[in-house]
Amino acid sequence: MLTLTYEYKTNPTAEQIQIIEHTLNVCRKVWNFALRERKDWLNSRKCQVNACSLTSEYIISADEPYPNYNTQAKSLTGAKVQYPELKTVNAQVLQQVLRKLETAFIDMKRKGMGFPRFKNRYRMRSFVYPQMGKSKFLSGNKIKLPQIGWLKYVKSREIPDGFVVKQARIVCKASGYFLMLTLECDVNVPAPVASGHPLGIDLGLDKFAATSDGLLIERPRFLDTLHRKLKLLQRRLKHKQKKSNNRHKLNRKIARLHQRISDTRKDWHFKLAHSLCNEVGMMFVEDIDFRTWAKGMLSKHTLDAGFGQFVEILKWVCWKRGVYFDKVDKDYTSQVCPQCDTHTGKKELNDRIHSCQSCGYTTHRDVAAAQVIRNRGISALGRSVEENACGDGLAGTGNSLVKSRKSRKKGEEASFQSAS
Ligand SMILES: [Zn+2]
C-alpha cells in the first residue's frame, strides 16, 4: 500500500468560508468538552482517600469508567438531541476530533509528548473527512464535500493514475484555506536497493550541510532578511492595544510572514534534497534526535535551519528517486579519521580543519565527518549482507535491510511516508 498526501489551495465562496469556520468552531467545542471530561476524571482519581486535599476532592463516583474514545463517541451521538448545533456538522468529522484526542493521550503516555491542551480559535485549524466513499466527488477543479458543497480549488497537479482519494482535510492557514487529499494506491513498491555511488551527509550549524564528496552547503541567507522583517513587526506589537483592531491586523501580518518563512524554507529543502540525489545511489545521514538539539544552547539556529524537516524530506526524495537511504550511529563522527579510523580527539568549535596525526589526511572538518558517516553506512550494509549469508534467506536480496527499515519507519510523519 502506497500513501501520498497532495495539498491544493482552495477558492471558497464567502458562504463556504462561513461554513468552514463554523465547522472549526464546533470541532473546537467538542475537543474542549471531551478534554475537560477526561481531565475531570483524572483529577478525581489523584488524591488519596486518607489524605484529601483542600483543592481537589473525589467528585466522580468510583465505578464511573474512564471516558475513552468509545464512550465519548457514544455520548456525542446522544448529545445531538440536546444540542442541535452538533447536527450541523458532519458526524464523522466530529468523531475524528475525538479520535485525535485519544491519539493525543496515547502519544503522551508512549512517546512522552505533552498533555493535550484546550484550544482557542487560533489553535483549531483543520478538520478531516475520514471516508470519501465511492460516489463521484471530483469534477474538474471542484470537489464535493458534505455540508460545504462543491468547493473550487487550484488544481496544481493531477491525481496520478491508480490512486484513490481516501481522506480530505481542510486546513486554514494564514495564507488561506487549503485542501489536503490523502491518496492511496494498492501496489507494493520495492524499497530501493543499496547500490551505486555512496554519499554521507553531515548537518551542522556553521555550514548547513557537508557531503563526503567535499561539497559544502551554506545556510540559506534569504531567511535572514525575512527574520529581520519578522522581528520588526513583533517589536511593533507591544505598542498596540490588546484586543484592538490594529493589533489583530498586525497579528495577521505576522502570521502570514511566518507562513512565508516556513514555505520558503521547505521549498529550499526540497530543492537541496533533489540536487543531492543527482548521481547518487546510496545516502547516509546521522541518526540525531533534533528535538534535544533544539532545546540546547543553539536552539534558535537549529530551529531556523529545520534539520528534522530536512532529514524527513531527504528520506522521502531519496525514496522517490530510488536512492537507498539509511541513518547511521552519530557518536564521535567528528573525532575519527575517515582514512585510518584512529581517534583524533575532540575538536574545538573553531577548529575548521581535520588533520590526522597518524596518516596525514587533511580536509575540512565537516567533510571528514561526512566521510566517516559514509564509511559507517557502507560497513553497516556489509554487516547485514553477511548476516543474511549466514542465516536464512539469500545473500544480496536485502531481506534484512527491508525489515530493519520497516521497523524504523514507525511513528514518522505521515505526509512523507510510504508503506509497503
Ligand atoms: Zn588518519
Short mmCIF file of C-alpha atoms and ligand atoms in Angstrom, two decimals:
data_model
loop_
_atom_site.label_atom_id
_atom_site.label_comp_id
_atom_site.label_asym_id
_atom_site.label_seq_id
_atom_site.Cartn_x
_atom_site.Cartn_y
_atom_site.Cartn_z
CA MET A 1 0.00 0.00 0.00
CA LEU A 2 1.29 3.38 -1.00
CA THR A 3 0.03 6.58 0.60
CA LEU A 4 0.63 10.15 -0.56
CA THR A 5 -0.70 13.50 0.55
CA TYR A 6 -1.33 16.22 -2.02
CA GLU A 7 -2.03 19.78 -1.00
CA TYR A 8 -4.11 22.27 -3.02
CA LYS A 9 -5.08 25.88 -2.47
CA THR A 10 -8.84 26.39 -2.43
CA ASN A 11 -11.06 29.26 -3.52
CA PRO A 12 -14.07 29.09 -1.22
CA THR A 13 -17.00 31.47 -1.58
CA ALA A 14 -17.96 33.74 1.32
CA GLU A 15 -20.71 31.30 2.29
CA GLN A 16 -18.33 28.36 2.24
CA ILE A 17 -15.85 30.23 4.42
CA GLN A 18 -18.64 30.73 6.92
CA ILE A 19 -19.41 27.00 6.90
CA ILE A 20 -15.72 26.11 7.31
CA GLU A 21 -15.30 28.50 10.23
CA HIS A 22 -18.50 27.20 11.81
CA THR A 23 -17.26 23.61 11.48
CA LEU A 24 -13.93 24.53 13.07
CA ASN A 25 -15.80 26.21 15.90
CA VAL A 26 -17.98 23.18 16.63
CA CYS A 27 -14.95 20.87 16.41
CA ARG A 28 -13.17 23.06 18.92
CA LYS A 29 -16.12 22.91 21.34
CA VAL A 30 -16.24 19.12 21.06
CA TRP A 31 -12.48 18.89 21.66
CA ASN A 32 -12.60 21.14 24.72
CA PHE A 33 -15.61 19.36 26.19
CA ALA A 34 -14.09 15.91 25.71
CA LEU A 35 -10.75 17.06 27.13
CA ARG A 36 -12.50 18.57 30.17
CA GLU A 37 -14.31 15.28 30.74
CA ARG A 38 -11.05 13.32 30.71
CA LYS A 39 -9.24 15.86 32.87
CA ASP A 40 -12.01 15.85 35.49
CA TRP A 41 -11.93 12.09 35.65
CA LEU A 42 -8.14 12.02 36.04
CA ASN A 43 -8.19 14.78 38.67
CA SER A 44 -10.85 12.98 40.68
CA ARG A 45 -8.53 9.96 40.97
CA LYS A 46 -5.49 11.89 42.06
CA CYS A 47 -5.85 12.40 45.78
CA GLN A 48 -5.63 9.59 48.31
CA VAL A 49 -8.66 8.56 50.31
CA ASN A 50 -6.99 9.12 53.67
CA ALA A 51 -5.46 12.45 52.71
CA CYS A 52 -7.98 14.58 50.89
CA SER A 53 -6.53 17.85 49.77
CA LEU A 54 -8.19 21.21 50.16
CA THR A 55 -8.30 21.87 46.44
CA SER A 56 -9.24 18.58 44.80
CA GLU A 57 -11.83 16.13 46.01
CA TYR A 58 -13.24 12.88 44.79
CA ILE A 59 -16.05 14.30 42.71
CA ILE A 60 -16.76 11.44 40.28
CA SER A 61 -18.13 8.18 41.64
CA ALA A 62 -15.67 5.32 41.92
CA ASP A 63 -17.40 2.95 39.50
CA GLU A 64 -17.51 5.53 36.69
CA PRO A 65 -15.34 4.19 33.84
CA TYR A 66 -12.62 6.31 32.24
CA PRO A 67 -14.08 8.30 29.29
CA ASN A 68 -12.23 6.75 26.35
CA TYR A 69 -12.98 7.15 22.65
CA ASN A 70 -15.85 4.68 22.58
CA THR A 71 -17.79 6.14 25.49
CA GLN A 72 -17.20 9.68 24.30
CA ALA A 73 -18.33 8.90 20.76
CA LYS A 74 -21.45 7.31 22.17
CA SER A 75 -22.28 10.29 24.36
CA LEU A 76 -21.63 12.59 21.40
CA THR A 77 -24.42 10.88 19.49
CA GLY A 78 -26.69 11.26 22.50
CA ALA A 79 -25.81 14.93 22.95
CA LYS A 80 -27.13 15.76 19.50
CA VAL A 81 -30.70 15.73 20.83
CA GLN A 82 -29.91 18.37 23.40
CA TYR A 83 -27.54 20.47 21.28
CA PRO A 84 -28.85 20.85 17.71
CA GLU A 85 -25.65 22.72 16.79
CA LEU A 86 -23.83 19.38 16.72
CA LYS A 87 -26.14 18.21 13.95
CA THR A 88 -24.99 21.00 11.63
CA VAL A 89 -21.58 19.35 11.24
CA ASN A 90 -20.78 16.03 9.60
CA ALA A 91 -20.86 13.24 12.21
CA GLN A 92 -17.62 11.63 11.02
CA VAL A 93 -15.76 14.93 11.25
CA LEU A 94 -16.72 15.24 14.91
CA GLN A 95 -15.84 11.63 15.64
CA GLN A 96 -12.45 12.30 14.13
CA VAL A 97 -11.91 15.07 16.68
CA LEU A 98 -12.48 12.56 19.50
CA ARG A 99 -10.18 10.09 17.82
CA LYS A 100 -7.46 12.71 17.62
CA LEU A 101 -7.87 13.41 21.33
CA GLU A 102 -7.48 9.68 22.00
CA THR A 103 -4.22 9.64 20.00
CA ALA A 104 -3.01 12.71 21.86
CA PHE A 105 -3.42 10.86 25.17
CA ILE A 106 -1.76 7.72 23.81
CA ASP A 107 1.17 9.76 22.44
CA MET A 108 1.55 11.40 25.80
CA LYS A 109 1.97 8.04 27.51
CA ARG A 110 4.05 6.24 24.88
CA LYS A 111 6.12 8.99 23.28
CA GLY A 112 6.34 11.38 26.20
CA MET A 113 4.54 14.19 24.40
CA GLY A 114 2.90 16.99 26.38
CA PHE A 115 -0.54 16.92 27.99
CA PRO A 116 -3.27 17.76 25.43
CA ARG A 117 -4.30 21.39 25.65
CA PHE A 118 -7.54 23.26 25.41
CA LYS A 119 -7.85 25.07 22.09
CA ASN A 120 -8.83 28.62 21.41
CA ARG A 121 -9.94 29.67 17.95
CA TYR A 122 -6.37 30.12 16.73
CA ARG A 123 -5.40 26.57 17.64
CA MET A 124 -8.11 24.54 15.93
CA ARG A 125 -7.19 24.99 12.29
CA SER A 126 -8.19 21.84 10.45
CA PHE A 127 -10.78 19.10 10.21
CA VAL A 128 -10.94 15.91 8.20
CA TYR A 129 -13.49 13.88 6.26
CA PRO A 130 -12.13 10.39 7.01
CA GLN A 131 -14.05 8.46 4.33
CA MET A 132 -14.68 9.95 0.94
CA GLY A 133 -16.75 6.99 -0.20
CA LYS A 134 -17.43 5.65 -3.66
CA SER A 135 -19.62 8.31 -5.25
CA LYS A 136 -18.14 10.80 -7.68
CA PHE A 137 -16.92 13.81 -5.72
CA LEU A 138 -14.20 15.14 -8.02
CA SER A 139 -15.07 17.07 -11.15
CA GLY A 140 -12.67 19.38 -12.95
CA ASN A 141 -11.24 21.76 -10.39
CA LYS A 142 -14.02 21.17 -7.87
CA ILE A 143 -14.52 18.74 -5.03
CA LYS A 144 -17.85 17.92 -3.38
CA LEU A 145 -17.68 17.84 0.40
CA PRO A 146 -20.52 17.24 2.88
CA GLN A 147 -22.11 20.50 4.11
CA ILE A 148 -19.67 22.65 2.12
CA GLY A 149 -20.86 21.51 -1.30
CA TRP A 150 -18.80 21.98 -4.47
CA LEU A 151 -15.54 23.59 -3.39
CA LYS A 152 -13.28 25.15 -6.03
CA TYR A 153 -9.54 24.52 -5.75
CA VAL A 154 -6.43 25.29 -7.79
CA LYS A 155 -5.55 22.03 -9.49
CA SER A 156 -1.78 22.50 -9.37
CA ARG A 157 -1.17 18.80 -10.07
CA GLU A 158 -3.19 15.86 -11.34
CA ILE A 159 -4.04 12.90 -9.14
CA PRO A 160 -1.86 10.09 -10.51
CA ASP A 161 -3.44 7.09 -12.22
CA GLY A 162 -4.37 4.18 -10.00
CA PHE A 163 -4.70 6.32 -6.88
CA VAL A 164 -7.90 6.62 -4.86
CA VAL A 165 -8.78 9.58 -2.64
CA LYS A 166 -9.27 8.23 0.87
CA GLN A 167 -9.46 11.36 3.01
CA ALA A 168 -9.95 15.06 2.53
CA ARG A 169 -8.75 17.59 5.05
CA ILE A 170 -9.47 21.29 5.12
CA VAL A 171 -6.66 23.33 6.65
CA CYS A 172 -6.87 27.00 7.48
CA LYS A 173 -3.52 28.75 7.22
CA ALA A 174 -2.51 32.38 7.36
CA SER A 175 -2.41 32.46 3.57
CA GLY A 176 -5.85 30.95 3.02
CA TYR A 177 -7.76 27.68 3.06
CA PHE A 178 -6.08 24.53 1.78
CA LEU A 179 -7.29 21.11 0.77
CA MET A 180 -5.19 18.07 1.62
CA LEU A 181 -6.05 14.86 -0.17
CA THR A 182 -4.76 11.55 1.13
CA LEU A 183 -4.21 9.26 -1.84
CA GLU A 184 -3.83 5.52 -1.71
CA CYS A 185 -2.65 3.04 -4.28
CA ASP A 186 -2.85 -0.69 -3.87
CA VAL A 187 0.61 -1.66 -5.09
CA ASN A 188 3.78 -2.93 -3.50
CA VAL A 189 6.72 -0.69 -4.24
CA PRO A 190 10.04 -2.39 -3.54
CA ALA A 191 12.41 -0.39 -1.36
CA PRO A 192 15.43 0.99 -3.27
CA VAL A 193 18.34 -1.45 -3.46
CA ALA A 194 21.64 -0.41 -1.90
CA SER A 195 23.98 0.13 -4.83
CA GLY A 196 25.79 2.88 -6.70
CA HIS A 197 27.77 5.86 -5.50
CA PRO A 198 27.59 6.31 -1.70
CA LEU A 199 27.19 9.77 -0.12
CA GLY A 200 27.47 10.71 3.56
CA ILE A 201 25.94 13.95 4.81
CA ASP A 202 26.89 15.85 7.93
CA LEU A 203 24.50 18.53 9.17
CA GLY A 204 25.87 21.40 11.17
CA LEU A 205 25.35 24.93 12.34
CA ASP A 206 28.30 26.63 10.69
CA LYS A 207 27.62 25.16 7.27
CA PHE A 208 24.13 23.77 6.72
CA ALA A 209 25.49 20.52 5.34
CA ALA A 210 28.68 18.91 4.10
CA THR A 211 28.91 15.88 1.81
CA SER A 212 31.56 13.20 1.73
CA ASP A 213 32.39 14.33 -1.83
CA GLY A 214 33.65 17.60 -0.41
CA LEU A 215 30.66 19.82 -1.19
CA LEU A 216 29.86 22.45 1.46
CA ILE A 217 26.37 23.92 1.56
CA GLU A 218 25.93 27.30 3.22
CA ARG A 219 22.99 28.22 5.39
CA PRO A 220 20.35 29.98 3.26
CA ARG A 221 20.77 33.73 3.67
CA PHE A 222 17.38 34.75 2.31
CA LEU A 223 15.79 33.59 5.55
CA ASP A 224 17.81 36.18 7.47
CA THR A 225 16.08 39.02 5.64
CA LEU A 226 12.68 37.57 6.36
CA HIS A 227 13.59 37.03 10.00
CA ARG A 228 14.67 40.66 10.33
CA LYS A 229 11.31 41.72 8.95
CA LEU A 230 9.56 39.43 11.43
CA LYS A 231 11.44 40.92 14.37
CA LEU A 232 10.49 44.40 13.28
CA LEU A 233 6.80 43.53 13.18
CA GLN A 234 6.96 41.72 16.51
CA ARG A 235 8.54 44.76 18.13
CA ARG A 236 5.68 46.88 16.89
CA LEU A 237 3.17 44.56 18.52
CA LYS A 238 3.74 45.78 22.07
CA HIS A 239 2.63 49.31 21.18
CA LYS A 240 -0.75 48.07 20.03
CA GLN A 241 -3.60 47.95 22.49
CA LYS A 242 -4.83 44.48 23.48
CA LYS A 243 -7.89 43.28 21.57
CA SER A 244 -7.78 46.31 19.28
CA ASN A 245 -8.43 46.06 15.58
CA ASN A 246 -4.92 47.25 14.73
CA ARG A 247 -3.35 44.59 16.89
CA HIS A 248 -5.44 41.94 15.18
CA LYS A 249 -4.36 43.21 11.76
CA LEU A 250 -0.70 43.20 12.76
CA ASN A 251 -1.05 39.68 14.14
CA ARG A 252 -2.46 38.55 10.82
CA LYS A 253 0.50 40.12 9.06
CA ILE A 254 2.95 38.33 11.37
CA ALA A 255 1.17 35.03 10.80
CA ARG A 256 1.44 35.50 7.02
CA LEU A 257 5.15 36.19 7.32
CA HIS A 258 5.66 33.09 9.46
CA GLN A 259 3.88 31.14 6.77
CA ARG A 260 6.10 32.60 4.07
CA ILE A 261 9.26 31.77 6.01
CA SER A 262 8.21 28.16 6.52
CA ASP A 263 7.12 27.80 2.87
CA THR A 264 10.40 29.24 1.59
CA ARG A 265 12.45 27.02 3.84
CA LYS A 266 10.55 23.92 2.83
CA ASP A 267 10.97 24.75 -0.83
CA TRP A 268 14.72 25.18 -0.36
CA HIS A 269 14.91 21.85 1.50
CA PHE A 270 13.19 20.06 -1.38
CA LYS A 271 15.46 21.61 -3.99
CA LEU A 272 18.57 20.78 -1.98
CA ALA A 273 17.41 17.20 -1.42
CA HIS A 274 16.83 16.74 -5.16
CA SER A 275 20.22 18.17 -6.10
CA LEU A 276 21.93 15.88 -3.56
CA CYS A 277 20.19 12.87 -5.08
CA ASN A 278 21.73 13.52 -8.51
CA GLU A 279 24.19 10.80 -9.50
CA VAL A 280 23.99 9.14 -6.08
CA GLY A 281 22.95 5.55 -5.31
CA MET A 282 23.10 5.50 -1.52
CA MET A 283 22.59 8.26 1.04
CA PHE A 284 23.63 8.16 4.69
CA VAL A 285 22.91 10.68 7.46
CA GLU A 286 23.49 10.76 11.19
CA ASP A 287 20.76 9.40 13.42
CA ILE A 288 20.21 12.52 15.54
CA ASP A 289 17.21 13.43 17.64
CA PHE A 290 16.87 17.06 16.64
CA ARG A 291 14.34 17.74 19.36
CA THR A 292 17.05 17.51 22.01
CA TRP A 293 19.27 19.71 19.86
CA ALA A 294 16.53 22.29 19.69
CA LYS A 295 16.42 22.50 23.48
CA GLY A 296 20.12 23.25 23.79
CA MET A 297 22.16 26.41 23.71
CA LEU A 298 22.00 26.89 19.96
CA SER A 299 18.27 26.31 19.83
CA LYS A 300 17.36 29.30 17.72
CA HIS A 301 19.76 28.40 14.93
CA THR A 302 18.70 24.77 14.97
CA LEU A 303 15.04 25.59 14.61
CA ASP A 304 15.86 28.16 11.98
CA ALA A 305 17.63 25.56 9.88
CA GLY A 306 14.90 22.96 10.37
CA PHE A 307 17.18 19.91 10.28
CA GLY A 308 14.49 17.48 11.37
CA GLN A 309 12.25 18.52 8.50
CA PHE A 310 15.16 18.37 6.06
CA VAL A 311 16.05 14.78 7.01
CA GLU A 312 12.41 13.74 6.58
CA ILE A 313 12.25 15.45 3.17
CA LEU A 314 15.57 13.94 2.13
CA LYS A 315 14.32 10.48 3.05
CA TRP A 316 11.16 11.00 1.01
CA VAL A 317 13.01 12.40 -2.01
CA CYS A 318 15.50 9.51 -1.87
CA TRP A 319 12.65 7.03 -1.87
CA LYS A 320 11.02 8.79 -4.79
CA ARG A 321 14.23 8.90 -6.81
CA GLY A 322 15.16 5.28 -6.00
CA VAL A 323 18.13 6.16 -3.83
CA TYR A 324 18.92 3.92 -0.87
CA PHE A 325 18.62 5.87 2.40
CA ASP A 326 19.84 4.97 5.87
CA LYS A 327 20.69 6.56 9.21
CA VAL A 328 23.93 5.66 10.99
CA ASP A 329 25.30 5.92 14.53
CA LYS A 330 26.03 9.56 15.34
CA ASP A 331 28.68 9.21 18.06
CA TYR A 332 32.17 10.67 17.58
CA THR A 333 31.75 11.38 13.87
CA SER A 334 33.90 14.48 14.27
CA GLN A 335 36.62 12.74 16.29
CA VAL A 336 37.54 9.89 13.96
CA CYS A 337 39.79 10.00 10.90
CA PRO A 338 37.93 8.76 7.80
CA GLN A 339 41.16 7.42 6.24
CA CYS A 340 42.75 5.36 9.00
CA ASP A 341 39.97 5.13 11.64
CA THR A 342 42.09 6.44 14.55
CA HIS A 343 40.61 8.75 17.17
CA THR A 344 41.98 12.23 16.66
CA GLY A 345 40.48 13.66 19.84
CA LYS A 346 37.88 16.32 20.34
CA LYS A 347 37.93 19.33 18.04
CA GLU A 348 37.14 22.82 19.34
CA LEU A 349 34.24 24.65 17.73
CA ASN A 350 36.58 26.98 15.83
CA ASP A 351 38.80 24.12 14.62
CA ARG A 352 37.74 24.09 10.99
CA ILE A 353 40.32 21.64 9.64
CA HIS A 354 40.64 17.92 10.19
CA SER A 355 44.27 16.90 10.12
CA CYS A 356 45.27 13.37 11.11
CA GLN A 357 48.44 12.81 13.15
CA SER A 358 48.96 9.21 12.04
CA CYS A 359 48.19 9.23 8.30
CA GLY A 360 48.42 12.93 7.49
CA TYR A 361 44.96 13.18 5.91
CA THR A 362 43.80 16.81 5.85
CA THR A 363 40.39 18.18 4.87
CA HIS A 364 37.53 20.37 6.13
CA ARG A 365 36.22 19.02 9.43
CA ASP A 366 32.60 18.71 8.26
CA VAL A 367 33.69 16.87 5.11
CA ALA A 368 35.71 14.49 7.28
CA ALA A 369 32.63 13.88 9.46
CA ALA A 370 30.53 13.23 6.34
CA GLN A 371 33.12 10.72 5.13
CA VAL A 372 33.01 8.94 8.50
CA ILE A 373 29.21 8.78 8.15
CA ARG A 374 29.55 7.34 4.63
CA ASN A 375 32.05 4.70 5.82
CA ARG A 376 29.77 3.70 8.67
CA GLY A 377 26.82 3.39 6.33
CA ILE A 378 28.74 1.13 3.96
CA SER A 379 30.07 -1.08 6.74
CA ALA A 380 26.56 -1.39 8.20
CA LEU A 381 25.42 -2.59 4.77
CA GLY A 382 28.25 -5.14 4.64
CA ARG A 383 27.26 -6.50 8.01
CA SER A 384 23.65 -7.11 7.08
CA VAL A 385 24.68 -8.88 3.88
CA GLU A 386 26.97 -11.16 5.93
CA GLU A 387 24.20 -11.87 8.42
CA ASN A 388 21.99 -12.81 5.54
CA ALA A 389 24.56 -15.15 4.06
CA CYS A 390 24.93 -16.98 7.36
CA GLY A 391 21.27 -17.01 8.33
CA ASP A 392 18.19 -17.85 6.33
CA GLY A 393 17.29 -16.08 3.14
CA LEU A 394 19.55 -15.37 0.23
CA ALA A 395 22.52 -13.09 0.45
CA GLY A 396 22.16 -9.91 -1.52
CA THR A 397 18.39 -9.89 -1.74
CA GLY A 398 18.38 -7.38 1.09
CA ASN A 399 15.64 -9.02 3.13
CA SER A 400 17.13 -8.00 6.42
CA LEU A 401 17.57 -4.45 5.13
CA VAL A 402 13.93 -4.13 4.28
CA LYS A 403 12.97 -5.48 7.69
CA SER A 404 15.15 -3.10 9.66
CA ARG A 405 13.96 -0.18 7.59
CA LYS A 406 10.33 -1.06 8.19
CA SER A 407 10.71 -1.06 11.96
CA ARG A 408 12.41 2.32 11.84
CA LYS A 409 9.62 3.78 9.79
CA LYS A 410 7.10 3.62 12.63
CA GLY A 411 5.85 6.87 14.07
CA GLU A 412 7.19 9.13 11.38
CA GLU A 413 5.36 11.91 9.74
CA ALA A 414 2.58 10.68 7.55
CA SER A 415 2.91 13.11 4.70
CA PHE A 416 6.37 11.97 3.62
CA GLN A 417 5.84 8.33 4.19
CA SER A 418 5.37 5.32 2.04
CA ALA A 419 4.38 1.97 3.40
CA SER A 420 4.70 -1.28 1.61
ZN ZN B 1 44.19 9.26 9.66
#
